[in-house]
Amino acid sequence: MRRLLGTMLVILIGLVAAVAIGFYPTLSSAPAADDDEQQGFDREIVIKFSHVVAENTPKGLAAQDFARRVYQKTDQRVKVEVFPNAVLYNDTDEVDALMNGNIQMITPAFSKISQYVPAWQAFDLPYAFLTDQAVQEAFDGEIGEILFKKLKSKNMIGLSYWSNGFKQMTSARGPLIHPADFKGQQFRIMPSDVLKAQFRLFGAKAVAIPFDEVYRGLESGFVDGGENAISNIDSKKFYQVQKYMTISNHGYLGYAVLMNKDYWDKLPDDLKGLISEALKETTEWANQNAVVMNARQLQEIYDRSMMQIHIQTPEERREWMRVWEPIYEEFEGVIGKDLIDRIRQLQKKYGG
C-alpha cells in the first residue's frame, strides 16, 4: 500500500513539474501572449477611446466606425477599444483623464473643453452658426484651427471635429416660445459661463449636471428642462420626462476628437498617418450621418411621444437673438475678438 502511494506521489510531482515547466515563461519556448495594456509599441497598440453617449448616437456610431477603419488600415497593428455611456469616465472627469494620460482618446462636447480653455466657449454663443454649412465651415476653417492650437499647452492634440446637431429647448412646465416663457424655470446645462448667461438673460436658472445624470434630474423635477440635440433627446428618452420642445436651433452640439499629446507624439509616423487617414474618412461620413440621423429621430419623436413640439418662427428667432445679443460683448475678452469677428462673418454669410 505504501509502495502504491509512493508511486502515485512521484507521478503527481512529475505532473506538477511538467505543468510548471510548460507554462512558466522563462522555461517555456512558447511565445508570450500579447497584452492589451502595452508597455511600448512593439506589440499590438491599443487606444482606449472613452465617450459618454449611447452607441446609437452620431458620436457613438462614429467611434465604432473609426475603430473599424483603424484596425483595417493598420493591418490589425492598432486596436481602438471604445467605451461608451460613461463606463470609464463621465463628462466631468474625462478631460482630466485624457490630460493625465489615464485614457488615450476622448470626444468631449465643446463646453467641456471650455473649462480648461475658455476660448472654446465660442461654440456656445447663441445662434453663432445658423446652418449646417456654417458649422462645417467653422470646423474646417480658421475657427477650428485657432481652437485646436490652444489645446497643446494642456497636453491634448485636436484631431478632428464631429457633428451631432443643433440644440433644441425642452421643458416639463410649459411651451418655450418667447424669452418670458423661461422665467422662473431651472435648466440643465453643460459647464459654461456662456450657457449660464444665456439662461440668465431669459430669467431662468441654470445648473450643470453630468450627461449620465440628466434623465434622473429631469425625472425627479430637480431641473425643469434643458437643451440638447435631437439624437440625445431620442436615444436617452428625454421625451419621456419632458412635455414641450421648441425646435430653436439656437446652439450647436459638436465634439472635438482629442488624443493625449504625449501618447500621440510617441506613435510611429506611419501609424499616425494611417490613423489620421481613418479619422478623415470617418469624419466625412459622421458629419453627413449626423444631419440624417437628427431628421429621422425627430420624426420618431413626433411618432412615438406625447411631446408638444413647436417650430420656432423667424420672428421668434429674432426675438431670442435680440435678448441674447449682449452675450457677445460680455464674453469678447474671454473668447477673443478674433474668434468673435470670424463668427460674425459666418452669421452674415449664412443669413444672420
GROMACS .gro file of C-alpha atoms in nm:
model
  352
    1MET     CA    1   0.000   0.000   0.000
    2ARG     CA    2   0.282   0.237   0.088
    3ARG     CA    3   0.459   0.147  -0.237
    4LEU     CA    4   0.142   0.231  -0.432
    5LEU     CA    5   0.103   0.563  -0.250
    6GLY     CA    6   0.468   0.643  -0.312
    7THR     CA    7   0.435   0.571  -0.681
    8MET     CA    8   0.128   0.790  -0.706
    9LEU     CA    9   0.308   1.072  -0.525
   10VAL     CA   10   0.600   1.052  -0.769
   11ILE     CA   11   0.359   1.067  -1.064
   12LEU     CA   12   0.177   1.365  -0.911
   13ILE     CA   13   0.501   1.554  -0.852
   14GLY     CA   14   0.605   1.481  -1.208
   15LEU     CA   15   0.280   1.619  -1.345
   16VAL     CA   16   0.313   1.935  -1.137
   17ALA     CA   17   0.667   1.983  -1.259
   18ALA     CA   18   0.562   1.931  -1.619
   19VAL     CA   19   0.287   2.187  -1.586
   20ALA     CA   20   0.525   2.435  -1.425
   21ILE     CA   21   0.785   2.389  -1.697
   22GLY     CA   22   0.523   2.409  -1.970
   23PHE     CA   23   0.374   2.737  -1.852
   24TYR     CA   24   0.646   2.921  -1.665
   25PRO     CA   25   0.754   3.192  -1.912
   26THR     CA   26   1.129   3.173  -1.852
   27LEU     CA   27   1.136   2.797  -1.912
   28SER     CA   28   0.880   2.762  -2.188
   29SER     CA   29   0.971   2.812  -2.552
   30ALA     CA   30   0.614   2.922  -2.637
   31PRO     CA   31   0.579   3.290  -2.737
   32ALA     CA   32   0.425   3.525  -2.479
   33ALA     CA   33   0.069   3.635  -2.544
   34ASP     CA   34   0.003   3.994  -2.644
   35ASP     CA   35  -0.121   4.215  -2.363
   36ASP     CA   36  -0.366   4.497  -2.432
   37GLU     CA   37  -0.201   4.703  -2.158
   38GLN     CA   38   0.104   4.760  -2.376
   39GLN     CA   39   0.423   4.888  -2.223
   40GLY     CA   40   0.556   5.011  -2.557
   41PHE     CA   41   0.474   4.998  -2.924
   42ASP     CA   42   0.640   4.667  -3.005
   43ARG     CA   43   0.312   4.478  -2.965
   44GLU     CA   44  -0.042   4.542  -3.074
   45ILE     CA   45  -0.118   4.905  -2.993
   46VAL     CA   46  -0.439   4.961  -2.801
   47ILE     CA   47  -0.602   5.304  -2.797
   48LYS     CA   48  -0.868   5.334  -2.529
   49PHE     CA   49  -1.143   5.566  -2.652
   50SER     CA   50  -1.392   5.685  -2.391
   51HIS     CA   51  -1.715   5.877  -2.452
   52VAL     CA   52  -2.035   5.944  -2.260
   53VAL     CA   53  -2.323   5.898  -2.504
   54ALA     CA   54  -2.513   5.594  -2.632
   55GLU     CA   55  -2.376   5.372  -2.907
   56ASN     CA   56  -2.668   5.455  -3.139
   57THR     CA   57  -2.599   5.831  -3.147
   58PRO     CA   58  -2.394   6.011  -3.415
   59LYS     CA   59  -2.089   6.014  -3.186
   60GLY     CA   60  -2.136   5.654  -3.076
   61LEU     CA   61  -2.162   5.531  -3.435
   62ALA     CA   62  -1.868   5.745  -3.544
   63ALA     CA   63  -1.649   5.599  -3.270
   64GLN     CA   64  -1.731   5.246  -3.383
   65ASP     CA   65  -1.668   5.335  -3.746
   66PHE     CA   66  -1.332   5.490  -3.660
   67ALA     CA   67  -1.225   5.184  -3.463
   68ARG     CA   68  -1.310   4.956  -3.755
   69ARG     CA   69  -1.122   5.169  -4.008
   70VAL     CA   70  -0.810   5.196  -3.792
   71TYR     CA   71  -0.797   4.820  -3.738
   72GLN     CA   72  -0.825   4.757  -4.112
   73LYS     CA   73  -0.586   5.028  -4.231
   74THR     CA   74  -0.311   4.932  -3.987
   75ASP     CA   75  -0.338   4.561  -4.068
   76GLN     CA   76  -0.454   4.495  -3.711
   77ARG     CA   77  -0.150   4.666  -3.559
   78VAL     CA   78  -0.369   4.924  -3.384
   79LYS     CA   79  -0.684   4.836  -3.195
   80VAL     CA   80  -0.922   5.110  -3.079
   81GLU     CA   81  -1.126   4.998  -2.779
   82VAL     CA   82  -1.442   5.208  -2.749
   83PHE     CA   83  -1.605   5.261  -2.409
   84PRO     CA   84  -1.947   5.434  -2.448
   85ASN     CA   85  -2.207   5.555  -2.197
   86ALA     CA   86  -1.950   5.690  -1.948
   87VAL     CA   87  -1.849   5.339  -1.840
   88LEU     CA   88  -1.489   5.459  -1.787
   89TYR     CA   89  -1.520   5.834  -1.728
   90ASN     CA   90  -1.817   6.068  -1.718
   91ASP     CA   91  -1.815   6.406  -1.882
   92THR     CA   92  -1.696   6.584  -1.568
   93ASP     CA   93  -1.367   6.394  -1.547
   94GLU     CA   94  -1.287   6.265  -1.896
   95VAL     CA   95  -1.079   6.570  -1.995
   96ASP     CA   96  -0.867   6.542  -1.680
   97ALA     CA   97  -0.824   6.171  -1.751
   98LEU     CA   98  -0.701   6.249  -2.102
   99MET     CA   99  -0.457   6.523  -1.995
  100ASN     CA  100  -0.313   6.293  -1.728
  101GLY     CA  101  -0.273   6.003  -1.971
  102ASN     CA  102  -0.524   5.774  -1.799
  103ILE     CA  103  -0.708   5.742  -2.131
  104GLN     CA  104  -0.574   5.794  -2.480
  105MET     CA  105  -0.872   5.936  -2.667
  106ILE     CA  106  -1.200   6.118  -2.595
  107THR     CA  107  -1.459   6.322  -2.785
  108PRO     CA  108  -1.598   6.578  -2.539
  109ALA     CA  109  -1.863   6.834  -2.619
  110PHE     CA  110  -1.713   7.177  -2.677
  111SER     CA  111  -1.849   7.311  -2.348
  112LYS     CA  112  -1.645   7.054  -2.155
  113ILE     CA  113  -1.324   7.181  -2.310
  114SER     CA  114  -1.408   7.541  -2.227
  115GLN     CA  115  -1.346   7.471  -1.858
  116TYR     CA  116  -0.977   7.430  -1.946
  117VAL     CA  117  -0.952   7.660  -2.248
  118PRO     CA  118  -1.215   7.938  -2.211
  119ALA     CA  119  -1.194   8.039  -2.578
  120TRP     CA  120  -1.382   7.718  -2.663
  121GLN     CA  121  -1.696   7.892  -2.538
  122ALA     CA  122  -1.706   8.037  -2.888
  123PHE     CA  123  -1.909   7.732  -2.987
  124ASP     CA  124  -2.159   7.805  -2.707
  125LEU     CA  125  -2.251   8.150  -2.833
  126PRO     CA  126  -2.624   8.157  -2.919
  127TYR     CA  127  -2.703   8.146  -3.290
  128ALA     CA  128  -2.333   8.156  -3.373
  129PHE     CA  129  -2.388   7.909  -3.657
  130LEU     CA  130  -2.713   7.931  -3.845
  131THR     CA  131  -2.682   7.637  -4.085
  132ASP     CA  132  -2.502   7.305  -4.113
  133GLN     CA  133  -2.286   7.463  -4.383
  134ALA     CA  134  -2.179   7.737  -4.140
  135VAL     CA  135  -2.088   7.474  -3.881
  136GLN     CA  136  -1.877   7.281  -4.129
  137GLU     CA  137  -1.702   7.598  -4.242
  138ALA     CA  138  -1.618   7.676  -3.879
  139PHE     CA  139  -1.479   7.324  -3.828
  140ASP     CA  140  -1.269   7.329  -4.144
  141GLY     CA  141  -1.155   7.690  -4.132
  142GLU     CA  142  -0.970   7.935  -3.912
  143ILE     CA  143  -1.208   7.898  -3.614
  144GLY     CA  144  -1.136   7.528  -3.583
  145GLU     CA  145  -0.764   7.576  -3.640
  146ILE     CA  146  -0.731   7.851  -3.378
  147LEU     CA  147  -0.911   7.647  -3.113
  148PHE     CA  148  -0.708   7.331  -3.176
  149LYS     CA  149  -0.382   7.525  -3.135
  150LYS     CA  150  -0.492   7.632  -2.788
  151LEU     CA  151  -0.508   7.269  -2.669
  152LYS     CA  152  -0.140   7.180  -2.698
  153SER     CA  153  -0.043   7.356  -2.375
  154LYS     CA  154  -0.290   7.126  -2.197
  155ASN     CA  155  -0.124   6.807  -2.327
  156MET     CA  156  -0.404   6.748  -2.579
  157ILE     CA  157  -0.399   6.718  -2.957
  158GLY     CA  158  -0.708   6.810  -3.157
  159LEU     CA  159  -0.754   6.567  -3.445
  160SER     CA  160  -1.099   6.638  -3.584
  161TYR     CA  161  -1.446   6.782  -3.525
  162TRP     CA  162  -1.756   6.562  -3.520
  163SER     CA  163  -2.108   6.690  -3.559
  164ASN     CA  164  -2.409   6.595  -3.352
  165GLY     CA  165  -2.668   6.856  -3.434
  166PHE     CA  166  -2.834   7.179  -3.337
  167LYS     CA  167  -2.965   7.211  -2.983
  168GLN     CA  168  -3.335   7.236  -2.902
  169MET     CA  169  -3.507   7.358  -2.586
  170THR     CA  170  -3.724   7.126  -2.376
  171SER     CA  171  -3.931   7.170  -2.060
  172ALA     CA  172  -4.178   6.984  -1.843
  173ARG     CA  173  -4.359   7.302  -1.735
  174GLY     CA  174  -4.479   7.477  -2.047
  175PRO     CA  175  -4.412   7.583  -2.407
  176LEU     CA  176  -4.091   7.779  -2.468
  177ILE     CA  177  -4.183   8.026  -2.738
  178HIS     CA  178  -4.085   8.368  -2.603
  179PRO     CA  179  -3.798   8.457  -2.367
  180ALA     CA  180  -4.051   8.530  -2.091
  181ASP     CA  181  -4.163   8.165  -2.101
  182PHE     CA  182  -3.832   8.063  -1.942
  183LYS     CA  183  -3.871   8.284  -1.637
  184GLY     CA  184  -3.854   8.100  -1.304
  185GLN     CA  185  -3.758   7.765  -1.451
  186GLN     CA  186  -3.435   7.573  -1.386
  187PHE     CA  187  -3.247   7.422  -1.681
  188ARG     CA  188  -2.969   7.170  -1.705
  189ILE     CA  189  -2.660   7.289  -1.889
  190MET     CA  190  -2.308   7.171  -1.957
  191PRO     CA  191  -2.048   7.371  -1.761
  192SER     CA  192  -2.013   7.700  -1.949
  193ASP     CA  193  -2.038   8.061  -1.843
  194VAL     CA  194  -2.186   8.147  -2.182
  195LEU     CA  195  -2.468   7.897  -2.129
  196LYS     CA  196  -2.530   8.033  -1.779
  197ALA     CA  197  -2.559   8.383  -1.924
  198GLN     CA  198  -2.792   8.254  -2.193
  199PHE     CA  199  -3.049   8.135  -1.942
  200ARG     CA  200  -2.988   8.426  -1.704
  201LEU     CA  201  -3.092   8.673  -1.973
  202PHE     CA  202  -3.413   8.473  -2.015
  203GLY     CA  203  -3.487   8.497  -1.642
  204ALA     CA  204  -3.410   8.130  -1.576
  205LYS     CA  205  -3.160   7.947  -1.358
  206ALA     CA  206  -2.904   7.703  -1.491
  207VAL     CA  207  -2.731   7.413  -1.321
  208ALA     CA  208  -2.454   7.194  -1.461
  209ILE     CA  209  -2.532   6.821  -1.448
  210PRO     CA  210  -2.321   6.538  -1.596
  211PHE     CA  211  -2.483   6.387  -1.904
  212ASP     CA  212  -2.530   6.042  -1.749
  213GLU     CA  213  -2.738   6.201  -1.469
  214VAL     CA  214  -2.962   6.420  -1.685
  215TYR     CA  215  -3.253   6.177  -1.714
  216ARG     CA  216  -3.275   6.140  -1.336
  217GLY     CA  217  -3.258   6.516  -1.293
  218LEU     CA  218  -3.546   6.567  -1.534
  219GLU     CA  219  -3.749   6.277  -1.399
  220SER     CA  220  -3.718   6.393  -1.037
  221GLY     CA  221  -3.802   6.753  -1.119
  222PHE     CA  222  -3.466   6.877  -0.993
  223VAL     CA  223  -3.448   7.061  -1.324
  224ASP     CA  224  -3.745   7.163  -1.536
  225GLY     CA  225  -3.578   7.133  -1.873
  226GLY     CA  226  -3.266   7.159  -2.077
  227GLU     CA  227  -3.111   7.197  -2.419
  228ASN     CA  228  -2.983   6.912  -2.629
  229ALA     CA  229  -2.953   6.771  -2.978
  230ILE     CA  230  -3.238   6.563  -3.115
  231SER     CA  231  -3.025   6.247  -3.121
  232ASN     CA  232  -2.958   6.272  -2.746
  233ILE     CA  233  -3.320   6.357  -2.664
  234ASP     CA  234  -3.424   6.047  -2.857
  235SER     CA  235  -3.153   5.798  -2.757
  236LYS     CA  236  -3.173   5.885  -2.386
  237LYS     CA  237  -3.553   5.904  -2.395
  238PHE     CA  238  -3.569   6.254  -2.250
  239TYR     CA  239  -3.903   6.285  -2.430
  240GLN     CA  240  -4.046   6.058  -2.160
  241VAL     CA  241  -3.986   6.321  -1.891
  242GLN     CA  242  -4.030   6.639  -2.097
  243LYS     CA  243  -4.365   6.761  -2.231
  244TYR     CA  244  -4.260   7.051  -2.452
  245MET     CA  245  -3.991   7.104  -2.711
  246THR     CA  246  -3.907   7.405  -2.924
  247ILE     CA  247  -3.710   7.345  -3.243
  248SER     CA  248  -3.494   7.653  -3.199
  249ASN     CA  249  -3.154   7.551  -3.342
  250HIS     CA  250  -3.016   7.817  -3.108
  251GLY     CA  251  -2.686   7.644  -3.038
  252TYR     CA  252  -2.472   7.369  -3.179
  253LEU     CA  253  -2.367   7.047  -3.007
  254GLY     CA  254  -2.049   6.914  -3.158
  255TYR     CA  255  -1.749   6.721  -3.038
  256ALA     CA  256  -1.373   6.756  -3.059
  257VAL     CA  257  -1.183   6.436  -3.125
  258LEU     CA  258  -0.887   6.460  -2.888
  259MET     CA  259  -0.584   6.247  -2.807
  260ASN     CA  260  -0.333   6.270  -2.525
  261LYS     CA  261  -0.041   6.468  -2.673
  262ASP     CA  262   0.235   6.263  -2.510
  263TYR     CA  263   0.079   5.944  -2.642
  264TRP     CA  264   0.031   6.085  -2.993
  265ASP     CA  265   0.389   6.213  -3.010
  266LYS     CA  266   0.526   5.866  -2.930
  267LEU     CA  267   0.332   5.688  -3.204
  268PRO     CA  268   0.533   5.585  -3.512
  269ASP     CA  269   0.487   5.827  -3.800
  270ASP     CA  270   0.345   5.564  -4.033
  271LEU     CA  271   0.071   5.478  -3.783
  272LYS     CA  272  -0.006   5.844  -3.724
  273GLY     CA  273  -0.067   5.877  -4.095
  274LEU     CA  274  -0.296   5.575  -4.110
  275ILE     CA  275  -0.490   5.683  -3.801
  276SER     CA  276  -0.533   6.032  -3.947
  277GLU     CA  277  -0.650   5.884  -4.276
  278ALA     CA  278  -0.907   5.667  -4.098
  279LEU     CA  279  -1.026   5.965  -3.894
  280LYS     CA  280  -1.069   6.183  -4.202
  281GLU     CA  281  -1.287   5.919  -4.366
  282THR     CA  282  -1.492   5.868  -4.050
  283THR     CA  283  -1.539   6.242  -4.003
  284GLU     CA  284  -1.673   6.292  -4.356
  285TRP     CA  285  -1.920   6.008  -4.307
  286ALA     CA  286  -2.012   6.101  -3.949
  287ASN     CA  287  -2.088   6.466  -4.015
  288GLN     CA  288  -2.322   6.377  -4.300
  289ASN     CA  289  -2.478   6.099  -4.095
  290ALA     CA  290  -2.549   6.335  -3.803
  291VAL     CA  291  -2.775   6.551  -4.021
  292VAL     CA  292  -2.966   6.246  -4.150
  293MET     CA  293  -2.999   6.092  -3.804
  294ASN     CA  294  -3.134   6.406  -3.641
  295ALA     CA  295  -3.402   6.442  -3.909
  296ARG     CA  296  -3.504   6.078  -3.875
  297GLN     CA  297  -3.505   6.082  -3.495
  298LEU     CA  298  -3.711   6.400  -3.484
  299GLN     CA  299  -3.975   6.221  -3.686
  300GLU     CA  300  -3.957   5.927  -3.445
  301ILE     CA  301  -4.017   6.161  -3.151
  302TYR     CA  302  -4.319   6.301  -3.336
  303ASP     CA  303  -4.449   5.949  -3.394
  304ARG     CA  304  -4.396   5.783  -3.057
  305SER     CA  305  -4.401   6.055  -2.793
  306MET     CA  306  -4.662   6.286  -2.645
  307MET     CA  307  -4.437   6.591  -2.662
  308GLN     CA  308  -4.583   6.916  -2.786
  309ILE     CA  309  -4.333   7.036  -3.044
  310HIS     CA  310  -4.315   7.397  -3.157
  311ILE     CA  311  -4.104   7.505  -3.455
  312GLN     CA  312  -3.957   7.848  -3.399
  313THR     CA  313  -4.061   8.113  -3.650
  314PRO     CA  314  -3.815   8.368  -3.799
  315GLU     CA  315  -3.980   8.641  -3.589
  316GLU     CA  316  -3.937   8.439  -3.270
  317ARG     CA  317  -3.574   8.368  -3.357
  318ARG     CA  318  -3.507   8.740  -3.397
  319GLU     CA  319  -3.671   8.800  -3.058
  320TRP     CA  320  -3.440   8.546  -2.890
  321MET     CA  321  -3.137   8.688  -3.071
  322ARG     CA  322  -3.211   9.042  -2.953
  323VAL     CA  323  -3.224   8.934  -2.589
  324TRP     CA  324  -2.904   8.733  -2.624
  325GLU     CA  325  -2.704   8.994  -2.818
  326PRO     CA  326  -2.525   9.130  -2.503
  327ILE     CA  327  -2.357   8.790  -2.456
  328TYR     CA  328  -2.123   8.856  -2.747
  329GLU     CA  329  -1.987   9.174  -2.591
  330GLU     CA  330  -1.979   9.024  -2.241
  331PHE     CA  331  -1.754   8.738  -2.348
  332GLU     CA  332  -1.539   8.908  -2.608
  333GLY     CA  333  -1.250   8.933  -2.365
  334VAL     CA  334  -1.273   8.565  -2.270
  335ILE     CA  335  -1.325   8.417  -2.614
  336GLY     CA  336  -1.119   8.666  -2.810
  337LYS     CA  337  -1.218   8.938  -3.052
  338ASP     CA  338  -1.061   8.750  -3.344
  339LEU     CA  339  -1.286   8.449  -3.294
  340ILE     CA  340  -1.600   8.655  -3.240
  341ASP     CA  341  -1.526   8.858  -3.553
  342ARG     CA  342  -1.500   8.538  -3.755
  343ILE     CA  343  -1.829   8.413  -3.610
  344ARG     CA  344  -1.993   8.741  -3.703
  345GLN     CA  345  -1.870   8.695  -4.059
  346LEU     CA  346  -2.028   8.348  -4.074
  347GLN     CA  347  -2.355   8.481  -3.934
  348LYS     CA  348  -2.366   8.746  -4.204
  349LYS     CA  349  -2.276   8.497  -4.476
  350TYR     CA  350  -2.546   8.249  -4.376
  351GLY     CA  351  -2.832   8.488  -4.309
  352GLY     CA  352  -2.784   8.634  -3.963
   0.00000   0.00000   0.00000
